[in-house]
mmCIF file of C-alpha atoms in Angstrom:
data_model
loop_
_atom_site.group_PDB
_atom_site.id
_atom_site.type_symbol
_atom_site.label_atom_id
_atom_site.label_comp_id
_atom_site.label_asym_id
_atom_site.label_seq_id
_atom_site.Cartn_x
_atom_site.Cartn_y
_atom_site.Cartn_z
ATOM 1 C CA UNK B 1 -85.114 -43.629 -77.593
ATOM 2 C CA UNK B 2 -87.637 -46.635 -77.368
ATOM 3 C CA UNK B 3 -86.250 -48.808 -75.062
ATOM 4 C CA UNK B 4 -88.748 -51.334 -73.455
ATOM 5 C CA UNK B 5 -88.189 -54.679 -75.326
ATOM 6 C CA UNK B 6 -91.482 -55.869 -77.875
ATOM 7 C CA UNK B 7 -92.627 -58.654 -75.387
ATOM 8 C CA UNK B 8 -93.308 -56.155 -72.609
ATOM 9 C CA UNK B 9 -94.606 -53.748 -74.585
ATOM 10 C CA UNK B 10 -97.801 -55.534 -75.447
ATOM 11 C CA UNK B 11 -98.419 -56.829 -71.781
ATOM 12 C CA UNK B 12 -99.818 -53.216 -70.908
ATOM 13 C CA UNK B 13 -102.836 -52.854 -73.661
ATOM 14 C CA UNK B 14 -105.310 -54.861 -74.350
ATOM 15 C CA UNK B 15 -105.491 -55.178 -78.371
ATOM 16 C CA UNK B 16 -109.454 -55.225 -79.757
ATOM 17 C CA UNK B 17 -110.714 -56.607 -83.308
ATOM 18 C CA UNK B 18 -112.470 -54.005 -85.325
ATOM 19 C CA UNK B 19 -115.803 -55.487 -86.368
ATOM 20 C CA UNK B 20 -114.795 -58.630 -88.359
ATOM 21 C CA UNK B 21 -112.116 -57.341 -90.251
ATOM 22 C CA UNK B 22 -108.712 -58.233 -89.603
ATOM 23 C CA UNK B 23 -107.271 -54.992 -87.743
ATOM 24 C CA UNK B 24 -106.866 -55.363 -84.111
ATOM 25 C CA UNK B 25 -106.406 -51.453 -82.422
ATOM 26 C CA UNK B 26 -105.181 -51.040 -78.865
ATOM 27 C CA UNK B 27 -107.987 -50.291 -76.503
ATOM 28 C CA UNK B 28 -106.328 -46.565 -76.196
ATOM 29 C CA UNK B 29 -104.759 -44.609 -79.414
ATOM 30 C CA UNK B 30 -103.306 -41.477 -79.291
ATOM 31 C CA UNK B 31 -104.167 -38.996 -81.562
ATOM 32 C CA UNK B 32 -102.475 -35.844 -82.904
ATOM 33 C CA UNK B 33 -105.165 -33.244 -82.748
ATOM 34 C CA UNK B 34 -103.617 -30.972 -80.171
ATOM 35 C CA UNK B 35 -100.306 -30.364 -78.948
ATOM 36 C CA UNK B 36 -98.350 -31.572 -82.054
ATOM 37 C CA UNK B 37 -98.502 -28.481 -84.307
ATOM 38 C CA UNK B 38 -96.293 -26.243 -85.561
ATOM 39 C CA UNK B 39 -96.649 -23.866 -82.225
ATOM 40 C CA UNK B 40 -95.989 -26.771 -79.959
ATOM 41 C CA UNK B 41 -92.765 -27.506 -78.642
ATOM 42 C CA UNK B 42 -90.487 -30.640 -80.972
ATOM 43 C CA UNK B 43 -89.132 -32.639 -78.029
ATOM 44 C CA UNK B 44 -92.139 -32.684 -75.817
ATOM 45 C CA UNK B 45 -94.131 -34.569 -78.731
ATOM 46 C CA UNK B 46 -90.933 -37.165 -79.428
ATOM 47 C CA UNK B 47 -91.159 -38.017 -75.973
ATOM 48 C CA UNK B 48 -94.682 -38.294 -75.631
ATOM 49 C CA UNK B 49 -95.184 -41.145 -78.876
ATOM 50 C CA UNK B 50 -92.401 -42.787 -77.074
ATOM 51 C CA UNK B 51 -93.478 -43.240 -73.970
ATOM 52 C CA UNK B 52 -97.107 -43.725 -75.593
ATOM 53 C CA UNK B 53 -94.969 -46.522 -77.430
ATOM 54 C CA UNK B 54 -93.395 -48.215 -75.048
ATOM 55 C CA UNK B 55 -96.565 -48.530 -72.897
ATOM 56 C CA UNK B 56 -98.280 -50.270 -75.661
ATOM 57 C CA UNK B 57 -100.429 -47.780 -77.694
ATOM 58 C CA UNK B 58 -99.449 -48.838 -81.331
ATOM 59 C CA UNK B 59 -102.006 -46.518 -82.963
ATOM 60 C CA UNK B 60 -101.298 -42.904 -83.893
ATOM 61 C CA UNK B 61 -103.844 -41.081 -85.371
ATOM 62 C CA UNK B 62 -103.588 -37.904 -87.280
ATOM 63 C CA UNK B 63 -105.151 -35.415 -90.283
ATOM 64 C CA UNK B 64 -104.375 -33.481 -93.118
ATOM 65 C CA UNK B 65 -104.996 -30.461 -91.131
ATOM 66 C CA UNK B 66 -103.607 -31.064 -87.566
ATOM 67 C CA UNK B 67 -102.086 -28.438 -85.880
ATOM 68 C CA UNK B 68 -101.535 -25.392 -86.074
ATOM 69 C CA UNK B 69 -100.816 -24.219 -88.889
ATOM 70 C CA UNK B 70 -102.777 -27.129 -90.687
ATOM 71 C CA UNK B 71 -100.249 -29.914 -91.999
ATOM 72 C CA UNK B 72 -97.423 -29.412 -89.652
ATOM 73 C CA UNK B 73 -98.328 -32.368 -87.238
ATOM 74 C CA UNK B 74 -98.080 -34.660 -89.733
ATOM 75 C CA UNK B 75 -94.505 -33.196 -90.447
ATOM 76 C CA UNK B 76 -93.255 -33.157 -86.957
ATOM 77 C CA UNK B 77 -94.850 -37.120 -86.726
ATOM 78 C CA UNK B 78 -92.534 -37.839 -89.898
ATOM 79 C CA UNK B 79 -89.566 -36.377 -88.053
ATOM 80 C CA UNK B 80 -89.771 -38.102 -85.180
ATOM 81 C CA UNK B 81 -90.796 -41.492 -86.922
ATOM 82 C CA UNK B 82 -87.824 -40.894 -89.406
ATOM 83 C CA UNK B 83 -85.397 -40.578 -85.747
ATOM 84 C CA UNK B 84 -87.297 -42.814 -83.588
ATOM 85 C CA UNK B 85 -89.868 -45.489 -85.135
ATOM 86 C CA UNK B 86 -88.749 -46.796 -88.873
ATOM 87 C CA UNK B 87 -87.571 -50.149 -87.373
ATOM 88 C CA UNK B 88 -90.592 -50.024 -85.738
ATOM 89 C CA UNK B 89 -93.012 -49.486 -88.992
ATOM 90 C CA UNK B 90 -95.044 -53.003 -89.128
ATOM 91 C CA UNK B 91 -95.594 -52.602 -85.417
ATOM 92 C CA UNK B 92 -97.552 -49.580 -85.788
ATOM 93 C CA UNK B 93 -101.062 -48.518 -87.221
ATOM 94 C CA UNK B 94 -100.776 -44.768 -88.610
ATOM 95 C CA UNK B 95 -103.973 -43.156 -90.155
ATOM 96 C CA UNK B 96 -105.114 -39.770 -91.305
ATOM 97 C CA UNK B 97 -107.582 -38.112 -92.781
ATOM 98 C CA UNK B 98 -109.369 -35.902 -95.244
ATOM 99 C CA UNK B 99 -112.654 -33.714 -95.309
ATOM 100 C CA UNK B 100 -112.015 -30.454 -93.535
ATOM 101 C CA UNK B 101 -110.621 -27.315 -95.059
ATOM 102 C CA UNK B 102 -106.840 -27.729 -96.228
ATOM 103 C CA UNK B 103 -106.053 -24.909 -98.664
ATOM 104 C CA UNK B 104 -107.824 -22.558 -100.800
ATOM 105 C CA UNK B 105 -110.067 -23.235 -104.065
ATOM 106 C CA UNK B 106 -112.780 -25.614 -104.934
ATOM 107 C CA UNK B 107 -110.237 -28.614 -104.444
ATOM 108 C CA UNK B 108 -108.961 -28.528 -100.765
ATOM 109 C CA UNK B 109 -112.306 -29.285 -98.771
ATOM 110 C CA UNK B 110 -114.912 -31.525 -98.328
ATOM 111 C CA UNK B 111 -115.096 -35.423 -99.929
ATOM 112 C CA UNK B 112 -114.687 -35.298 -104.000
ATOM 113 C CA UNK B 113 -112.266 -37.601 -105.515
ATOM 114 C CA UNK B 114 -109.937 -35.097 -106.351
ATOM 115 C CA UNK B 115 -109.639 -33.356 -103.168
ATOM 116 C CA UNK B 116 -109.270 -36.632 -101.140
ATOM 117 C CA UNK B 117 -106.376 -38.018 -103.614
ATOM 118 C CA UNK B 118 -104.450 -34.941 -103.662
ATOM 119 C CA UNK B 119 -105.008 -35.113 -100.293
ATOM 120 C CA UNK B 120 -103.239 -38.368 -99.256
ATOM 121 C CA UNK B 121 -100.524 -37.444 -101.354
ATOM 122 C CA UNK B 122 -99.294 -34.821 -99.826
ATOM 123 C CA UNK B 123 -100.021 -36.408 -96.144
ATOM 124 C CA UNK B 124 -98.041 -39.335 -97.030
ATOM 125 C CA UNK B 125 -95.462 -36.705 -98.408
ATOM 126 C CA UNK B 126 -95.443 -34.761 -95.162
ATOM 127 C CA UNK B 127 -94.675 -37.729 -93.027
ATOM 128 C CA UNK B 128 -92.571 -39.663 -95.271
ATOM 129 C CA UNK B 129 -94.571 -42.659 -95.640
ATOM 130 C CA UNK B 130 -95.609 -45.135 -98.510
ATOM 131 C CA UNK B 131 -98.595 -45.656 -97.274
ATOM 132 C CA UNK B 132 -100.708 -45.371 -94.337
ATOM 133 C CA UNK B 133 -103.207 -48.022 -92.193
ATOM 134 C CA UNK B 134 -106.059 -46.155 -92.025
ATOM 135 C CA UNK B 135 -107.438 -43.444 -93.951
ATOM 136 C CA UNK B 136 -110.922 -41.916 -93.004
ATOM 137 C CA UNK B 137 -112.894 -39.197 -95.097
ATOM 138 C CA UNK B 138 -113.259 -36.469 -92.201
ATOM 139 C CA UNK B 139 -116.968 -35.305 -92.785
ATOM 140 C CA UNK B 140 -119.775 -36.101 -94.943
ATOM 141 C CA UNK B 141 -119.897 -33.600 -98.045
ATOM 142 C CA UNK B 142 -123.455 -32.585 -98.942
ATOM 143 C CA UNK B 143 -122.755 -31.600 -102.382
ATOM 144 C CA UNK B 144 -120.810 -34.612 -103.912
ATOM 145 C CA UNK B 145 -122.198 -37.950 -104.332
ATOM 146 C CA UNK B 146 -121.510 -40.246 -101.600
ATOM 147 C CA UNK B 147 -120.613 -43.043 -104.772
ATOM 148 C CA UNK B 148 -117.628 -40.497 -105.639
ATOM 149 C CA UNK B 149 -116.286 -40.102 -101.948
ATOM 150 C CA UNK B 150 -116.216 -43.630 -101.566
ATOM 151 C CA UNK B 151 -115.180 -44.623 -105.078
ATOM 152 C CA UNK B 152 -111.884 -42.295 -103.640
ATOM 153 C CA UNK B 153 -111.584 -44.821 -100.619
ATOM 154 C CA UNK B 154 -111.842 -47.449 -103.030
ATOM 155 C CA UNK B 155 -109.406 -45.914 -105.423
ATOM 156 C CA UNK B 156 -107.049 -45.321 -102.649
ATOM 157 C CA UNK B 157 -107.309 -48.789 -101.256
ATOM 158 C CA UNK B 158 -106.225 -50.459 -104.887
ATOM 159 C CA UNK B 159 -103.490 -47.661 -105.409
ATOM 160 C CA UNK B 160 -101.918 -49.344 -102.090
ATOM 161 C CA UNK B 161 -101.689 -45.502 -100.071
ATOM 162 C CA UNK B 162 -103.603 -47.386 -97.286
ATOM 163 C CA UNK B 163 -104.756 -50.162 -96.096
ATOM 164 C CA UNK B 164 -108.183 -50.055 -94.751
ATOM 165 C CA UNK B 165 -110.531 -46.956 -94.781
ATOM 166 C CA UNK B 166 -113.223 -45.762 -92.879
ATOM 167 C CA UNK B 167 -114.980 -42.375 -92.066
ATOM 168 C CA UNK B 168 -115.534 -39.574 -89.901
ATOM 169 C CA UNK B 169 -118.293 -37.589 -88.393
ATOM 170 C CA UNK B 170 -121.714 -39.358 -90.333
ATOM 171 C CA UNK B 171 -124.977 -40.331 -88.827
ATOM 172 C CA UNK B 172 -126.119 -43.744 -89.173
ATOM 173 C CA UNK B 173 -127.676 -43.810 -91.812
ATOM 174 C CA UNK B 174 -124.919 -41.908 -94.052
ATOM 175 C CA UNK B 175 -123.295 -44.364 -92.524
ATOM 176 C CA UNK B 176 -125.341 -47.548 -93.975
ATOM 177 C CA UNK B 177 -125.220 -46.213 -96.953
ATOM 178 C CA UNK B 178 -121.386 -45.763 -97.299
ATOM 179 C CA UNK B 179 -121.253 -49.365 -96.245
ATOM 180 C CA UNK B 180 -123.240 -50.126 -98.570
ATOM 181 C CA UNK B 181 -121.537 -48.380 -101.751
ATOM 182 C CA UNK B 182 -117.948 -49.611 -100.531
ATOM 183 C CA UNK B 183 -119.388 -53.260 -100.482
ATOM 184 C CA UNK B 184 -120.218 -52.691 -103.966
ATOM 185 C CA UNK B 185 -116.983 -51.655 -104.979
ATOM 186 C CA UNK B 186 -114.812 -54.473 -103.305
ATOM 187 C CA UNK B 187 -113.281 -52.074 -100.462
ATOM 188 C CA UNK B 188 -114.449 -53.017 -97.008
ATOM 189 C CA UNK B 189 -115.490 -50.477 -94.365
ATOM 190 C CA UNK B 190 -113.712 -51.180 -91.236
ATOM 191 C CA UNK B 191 -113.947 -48.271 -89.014
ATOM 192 C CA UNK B 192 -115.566 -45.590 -88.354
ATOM 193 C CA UNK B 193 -114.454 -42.565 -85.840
ATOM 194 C CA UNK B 194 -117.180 -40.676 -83.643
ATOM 195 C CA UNK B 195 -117.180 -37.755 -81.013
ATOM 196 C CA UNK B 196 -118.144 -39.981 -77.791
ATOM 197 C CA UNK B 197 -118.125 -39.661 -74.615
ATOM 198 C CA UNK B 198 -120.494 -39.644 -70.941
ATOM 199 C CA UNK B 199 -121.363 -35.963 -71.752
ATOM 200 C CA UNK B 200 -121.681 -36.862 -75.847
ATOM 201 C CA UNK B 201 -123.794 -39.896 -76.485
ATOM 202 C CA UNK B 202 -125.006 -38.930 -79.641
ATOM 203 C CA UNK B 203 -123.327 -42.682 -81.292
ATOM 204 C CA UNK B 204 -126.005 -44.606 -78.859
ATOM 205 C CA UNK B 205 -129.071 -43.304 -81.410
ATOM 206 C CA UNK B 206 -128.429 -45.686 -84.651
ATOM 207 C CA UNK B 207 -124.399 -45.461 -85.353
ATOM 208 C CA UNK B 208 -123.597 -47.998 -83.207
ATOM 209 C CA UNK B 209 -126.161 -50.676 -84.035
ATOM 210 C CA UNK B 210 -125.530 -49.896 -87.860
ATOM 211 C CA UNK B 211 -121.438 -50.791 -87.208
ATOM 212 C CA UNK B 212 -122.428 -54.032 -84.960
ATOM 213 C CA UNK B 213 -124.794 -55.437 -88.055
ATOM 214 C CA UNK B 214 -122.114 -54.523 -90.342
ATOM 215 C CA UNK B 215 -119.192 -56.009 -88.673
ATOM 216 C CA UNK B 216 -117.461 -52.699 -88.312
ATOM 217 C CA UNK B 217 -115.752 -50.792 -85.887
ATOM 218 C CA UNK B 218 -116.027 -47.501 -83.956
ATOM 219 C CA UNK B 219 -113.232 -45.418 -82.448
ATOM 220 C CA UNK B 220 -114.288 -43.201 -79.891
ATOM 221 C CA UNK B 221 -112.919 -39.318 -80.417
ATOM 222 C CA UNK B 222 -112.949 -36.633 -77.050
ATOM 223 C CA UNK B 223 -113.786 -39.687 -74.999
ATOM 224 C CA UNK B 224 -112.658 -37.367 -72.151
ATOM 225 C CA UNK B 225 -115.111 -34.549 -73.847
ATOM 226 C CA UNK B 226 -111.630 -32.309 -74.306
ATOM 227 C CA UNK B 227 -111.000 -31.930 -70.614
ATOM 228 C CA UNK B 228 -113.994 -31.482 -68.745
ATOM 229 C CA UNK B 229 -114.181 -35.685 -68.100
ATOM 230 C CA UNK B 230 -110.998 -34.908 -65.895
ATOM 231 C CA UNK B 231 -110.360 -32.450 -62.602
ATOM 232 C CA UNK B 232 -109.135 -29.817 -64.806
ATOM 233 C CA UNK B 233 -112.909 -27.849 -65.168
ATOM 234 C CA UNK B 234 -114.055 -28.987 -61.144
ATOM 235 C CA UNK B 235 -112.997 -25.449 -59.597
ATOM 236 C CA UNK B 236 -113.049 -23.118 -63.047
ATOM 237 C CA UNK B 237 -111.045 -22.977 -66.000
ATOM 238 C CA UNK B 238 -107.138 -22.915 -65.677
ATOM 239 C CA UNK B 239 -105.002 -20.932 -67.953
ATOM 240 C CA UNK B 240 -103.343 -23.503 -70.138
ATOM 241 C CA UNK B 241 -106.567 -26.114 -70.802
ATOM 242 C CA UNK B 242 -107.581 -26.237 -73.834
ATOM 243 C CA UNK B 243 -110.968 -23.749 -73.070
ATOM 244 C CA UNK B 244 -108.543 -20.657 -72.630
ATOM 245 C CA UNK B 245 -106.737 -21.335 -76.052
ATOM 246 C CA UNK B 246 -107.951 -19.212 -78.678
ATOM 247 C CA UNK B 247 -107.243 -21.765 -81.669
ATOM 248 C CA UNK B 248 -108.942 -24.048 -80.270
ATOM 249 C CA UNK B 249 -112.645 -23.454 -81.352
ATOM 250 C CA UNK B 250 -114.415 -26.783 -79.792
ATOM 251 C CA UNK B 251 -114.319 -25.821 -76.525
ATOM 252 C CA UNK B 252 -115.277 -22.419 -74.572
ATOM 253 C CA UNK B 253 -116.275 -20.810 -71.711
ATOM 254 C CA UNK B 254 -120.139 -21.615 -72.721
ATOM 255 C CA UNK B 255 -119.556 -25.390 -72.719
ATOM 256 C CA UNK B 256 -118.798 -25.385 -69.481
ATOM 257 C CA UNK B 257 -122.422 -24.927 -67.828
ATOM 258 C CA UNK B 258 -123.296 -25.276 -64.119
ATOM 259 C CA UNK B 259 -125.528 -28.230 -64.803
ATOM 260 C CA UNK B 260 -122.291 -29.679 -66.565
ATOM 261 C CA UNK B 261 -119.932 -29.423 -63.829
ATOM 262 C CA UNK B 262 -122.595 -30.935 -61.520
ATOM 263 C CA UNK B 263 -122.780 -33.933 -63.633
ATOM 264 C CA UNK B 264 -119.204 -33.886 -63.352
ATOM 265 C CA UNK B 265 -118.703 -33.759 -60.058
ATOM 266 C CA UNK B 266 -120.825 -36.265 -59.318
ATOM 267 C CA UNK B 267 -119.021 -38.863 -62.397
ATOM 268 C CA UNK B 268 -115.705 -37.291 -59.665
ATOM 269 C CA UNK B 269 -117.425 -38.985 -56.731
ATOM 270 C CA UNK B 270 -118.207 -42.109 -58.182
ATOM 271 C CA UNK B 271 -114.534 -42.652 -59.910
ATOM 272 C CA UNK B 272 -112.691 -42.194 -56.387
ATOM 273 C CA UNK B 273 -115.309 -44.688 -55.200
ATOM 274 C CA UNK B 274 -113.709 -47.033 -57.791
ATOM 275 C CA UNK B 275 -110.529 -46.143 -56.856
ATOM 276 C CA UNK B 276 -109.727 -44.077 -59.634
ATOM 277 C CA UNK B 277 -110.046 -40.925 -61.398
ATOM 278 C CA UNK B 278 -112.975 -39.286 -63.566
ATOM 279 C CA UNK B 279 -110.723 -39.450 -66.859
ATOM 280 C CA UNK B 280 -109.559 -42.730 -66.337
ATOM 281 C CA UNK B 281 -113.206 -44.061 -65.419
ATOM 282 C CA UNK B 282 -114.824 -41.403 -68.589
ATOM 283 C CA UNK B 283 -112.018 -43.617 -70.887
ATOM 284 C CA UNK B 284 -113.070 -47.303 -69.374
ATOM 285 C CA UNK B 285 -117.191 -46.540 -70.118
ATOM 286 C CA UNK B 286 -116.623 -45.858 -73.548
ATOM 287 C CA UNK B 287 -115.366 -49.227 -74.235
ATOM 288 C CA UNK B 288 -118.427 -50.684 -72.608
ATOM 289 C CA UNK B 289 -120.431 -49.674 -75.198
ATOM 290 C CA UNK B 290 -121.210 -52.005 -78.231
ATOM 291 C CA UNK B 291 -118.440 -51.546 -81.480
ATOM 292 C CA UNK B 292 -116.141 -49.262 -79.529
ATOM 293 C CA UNK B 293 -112.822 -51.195 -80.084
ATOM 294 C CA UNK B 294 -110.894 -47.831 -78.791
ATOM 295 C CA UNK B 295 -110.565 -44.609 -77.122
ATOM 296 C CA UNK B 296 -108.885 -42.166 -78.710
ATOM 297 C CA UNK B 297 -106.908 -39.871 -76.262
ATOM 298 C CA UNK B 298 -104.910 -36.949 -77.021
ATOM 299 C CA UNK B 299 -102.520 -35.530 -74.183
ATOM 300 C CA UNK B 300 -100.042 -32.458 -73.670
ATOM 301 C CA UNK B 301 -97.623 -34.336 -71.464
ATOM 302 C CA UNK B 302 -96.250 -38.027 -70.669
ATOM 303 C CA UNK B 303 -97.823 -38.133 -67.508
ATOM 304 C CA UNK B 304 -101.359 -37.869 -68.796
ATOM 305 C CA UNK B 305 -100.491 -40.940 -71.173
ATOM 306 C CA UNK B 306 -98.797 -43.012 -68.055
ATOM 307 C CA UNK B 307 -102.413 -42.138 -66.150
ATOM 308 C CA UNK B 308 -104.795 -43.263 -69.039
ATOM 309 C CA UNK B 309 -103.215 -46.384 -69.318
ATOM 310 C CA UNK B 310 -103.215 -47.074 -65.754
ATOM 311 C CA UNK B 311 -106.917 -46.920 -66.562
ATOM 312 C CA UNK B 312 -107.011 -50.248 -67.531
ATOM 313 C CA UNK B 313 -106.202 -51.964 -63.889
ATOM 314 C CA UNK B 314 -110.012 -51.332 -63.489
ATOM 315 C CA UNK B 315 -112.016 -51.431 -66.899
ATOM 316 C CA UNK B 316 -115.001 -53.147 -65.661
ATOM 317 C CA UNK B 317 -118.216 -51.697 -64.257
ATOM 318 C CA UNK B 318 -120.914 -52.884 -61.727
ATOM 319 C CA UNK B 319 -124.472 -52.859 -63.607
ATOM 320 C CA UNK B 320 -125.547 -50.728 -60.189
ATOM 321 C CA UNK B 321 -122.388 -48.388 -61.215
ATOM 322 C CA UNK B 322 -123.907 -48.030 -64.542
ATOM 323 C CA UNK B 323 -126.869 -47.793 -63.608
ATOM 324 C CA UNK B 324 -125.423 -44.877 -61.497
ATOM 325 C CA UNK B 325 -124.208 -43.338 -64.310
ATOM 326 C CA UNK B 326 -127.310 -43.204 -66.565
ATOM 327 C CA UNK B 327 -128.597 -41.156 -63.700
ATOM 328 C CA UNK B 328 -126.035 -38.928 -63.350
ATOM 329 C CA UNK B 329 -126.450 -37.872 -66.928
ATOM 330 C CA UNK B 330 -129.860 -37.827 -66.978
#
């Protein structure tokens, strides 16, 4: 049951514009990746987007092919917004996406027009929903035209399934150039999500000066690099993180290098130095970097979301803390 009354609820988060566009995202989202699948237990999920709720995060984000199996987070989102969050609709932002692998054939991957139409369809069907707030295309396709994929976003846009779009996963200049088409067309590009994090900083070479000179926005995806930005990886690799699950391809045993947990322990140090802890620290330096208007967090338990919003009582760095930790990860 939500229960903390609406003029509390946005004390705890501070709310960021993306680019120049109307759309204001709370500095932390929580996103569906993991732990909301068919495999994962019903109740623990209701009470995490709750409690994620009620402590201000107004931005769920999901995909077509969340999970496992692929589709069933978006079903067990539309349960528990059909029991918990319908009054609640214009206070939230909901988005999903499309590019990955959804079913068989020549029409359920990548970015054509048909695939990303039939694709919305059936997400929106999944979760009950009219439309939804933010719809990205997942990947960039090599094979169709990037005027198609976006025409799709456009399409989508005029159709009224969703109200802004953006994209997933494209250098900068894919990037410039999808901005550029989409201009064309009358849709605005508002957002676009990235991998980022102190151990991924792949956004800092292009992406992020593109979205600034554009007016656009960047969400920031693994900004805890899927655990190892916490104290979960500092003495080895427990049995329930997310390294020792066999679905979860993205991270392994290899990932997790000596030279990585050095840097790590060292990012440790300097966190209890600020008084508090790596992941909460890893989450506050992604928002110091130019277009980042949020960090997307994912979490397995209510506790984790309580502790990465605490991680706002301290969001500002030193320059000699920076400083710091551009020599860490040197």
């Amino acid at each position: 049951m939500v229960y903390i009354a609406n003029e509390q609820r946005y004390e705890s988060i501070p709310y960021h514009r993306c680019g120049n566009s109307g759309l204001k995202l709370p500095a932390i989202s929580l996103g569906l990746w993991n732990n909301f699948g068919g495999e994962d237990v019903f109740e623990n999920q209701r009470r995490m987007l709750q409690r994620a709720f009620d402590l201000g995060i107004t931005h769920f984000d999901l995909a077509n092919n969340y999970g496992p199996p692929p589709g069933s987070a978006e079903e067990n989102f539309g349960q528990i917004l059909k029991k918990d969050f319908l009054p609640y609709r214009d206070e939230l932002i909901i988005s999903t996406k499309a590019g990955f692998g959804m079913w068989p054939g020549p029409y359920g991957d990548w970015g054509s027009k048909k695939y990303l139409v039939a694709s919305l369809d059936q997400s929106l069907k999944r979760m009950g929903l009219d439309y939804v707030d933010i719809f990205y295309h997942h990947r960039p396709d090599p094979e169709t035209p990037l005027e198609e994929t976006m025409a799709a976003l456009d399409l989508i846009v005029q159709q009224g399934k969703a109200l802004y779009v953006g994209i997933s996963n494209y250098n900068a200049e894919q990037t410039k150039k999808a901005i550029g088409i989409l201009k064309e067309q009358g849709t605005p590009f508002v957002i676009h999500q990235a991998a980022y994090s102190m151990l991924n900083r792949w956004v800092e070479d292009g992406l992020t000066d593109v979205l600034e000179k554009e007016g656009a926005g960047c969400i920031a995806f693994v900004p805890l690099a899927q655990g190892l930005l916490t104290n979960k990886y500092l003495n080895g690799i427990p049995s329930d993180s997310r390294a020792a699950k066999d679905y979860i391809p993205f991270l392994s045993e290899k990932d997790i290098s000596d030279d990585v947990i050095n840097k790590v322990q060292q990012l440790n140090e300097l966190a209890n130095e600020r008084g508090q802890s790596l992941a909460q620290m890893a989450l506050m330096w992604v928002l110091q970097e130019k277009s980042v208007v949020s960090a997307l967090i994912g979490a397995s338990k209510v506790e984790q979301i309580e502790e990465n919003v605490k991680a706002l009582d301290h969001s500002s760095f030193t320059q000699e803390e920076l400083t710091k930790i551009n020599q860490i990860l040197k």
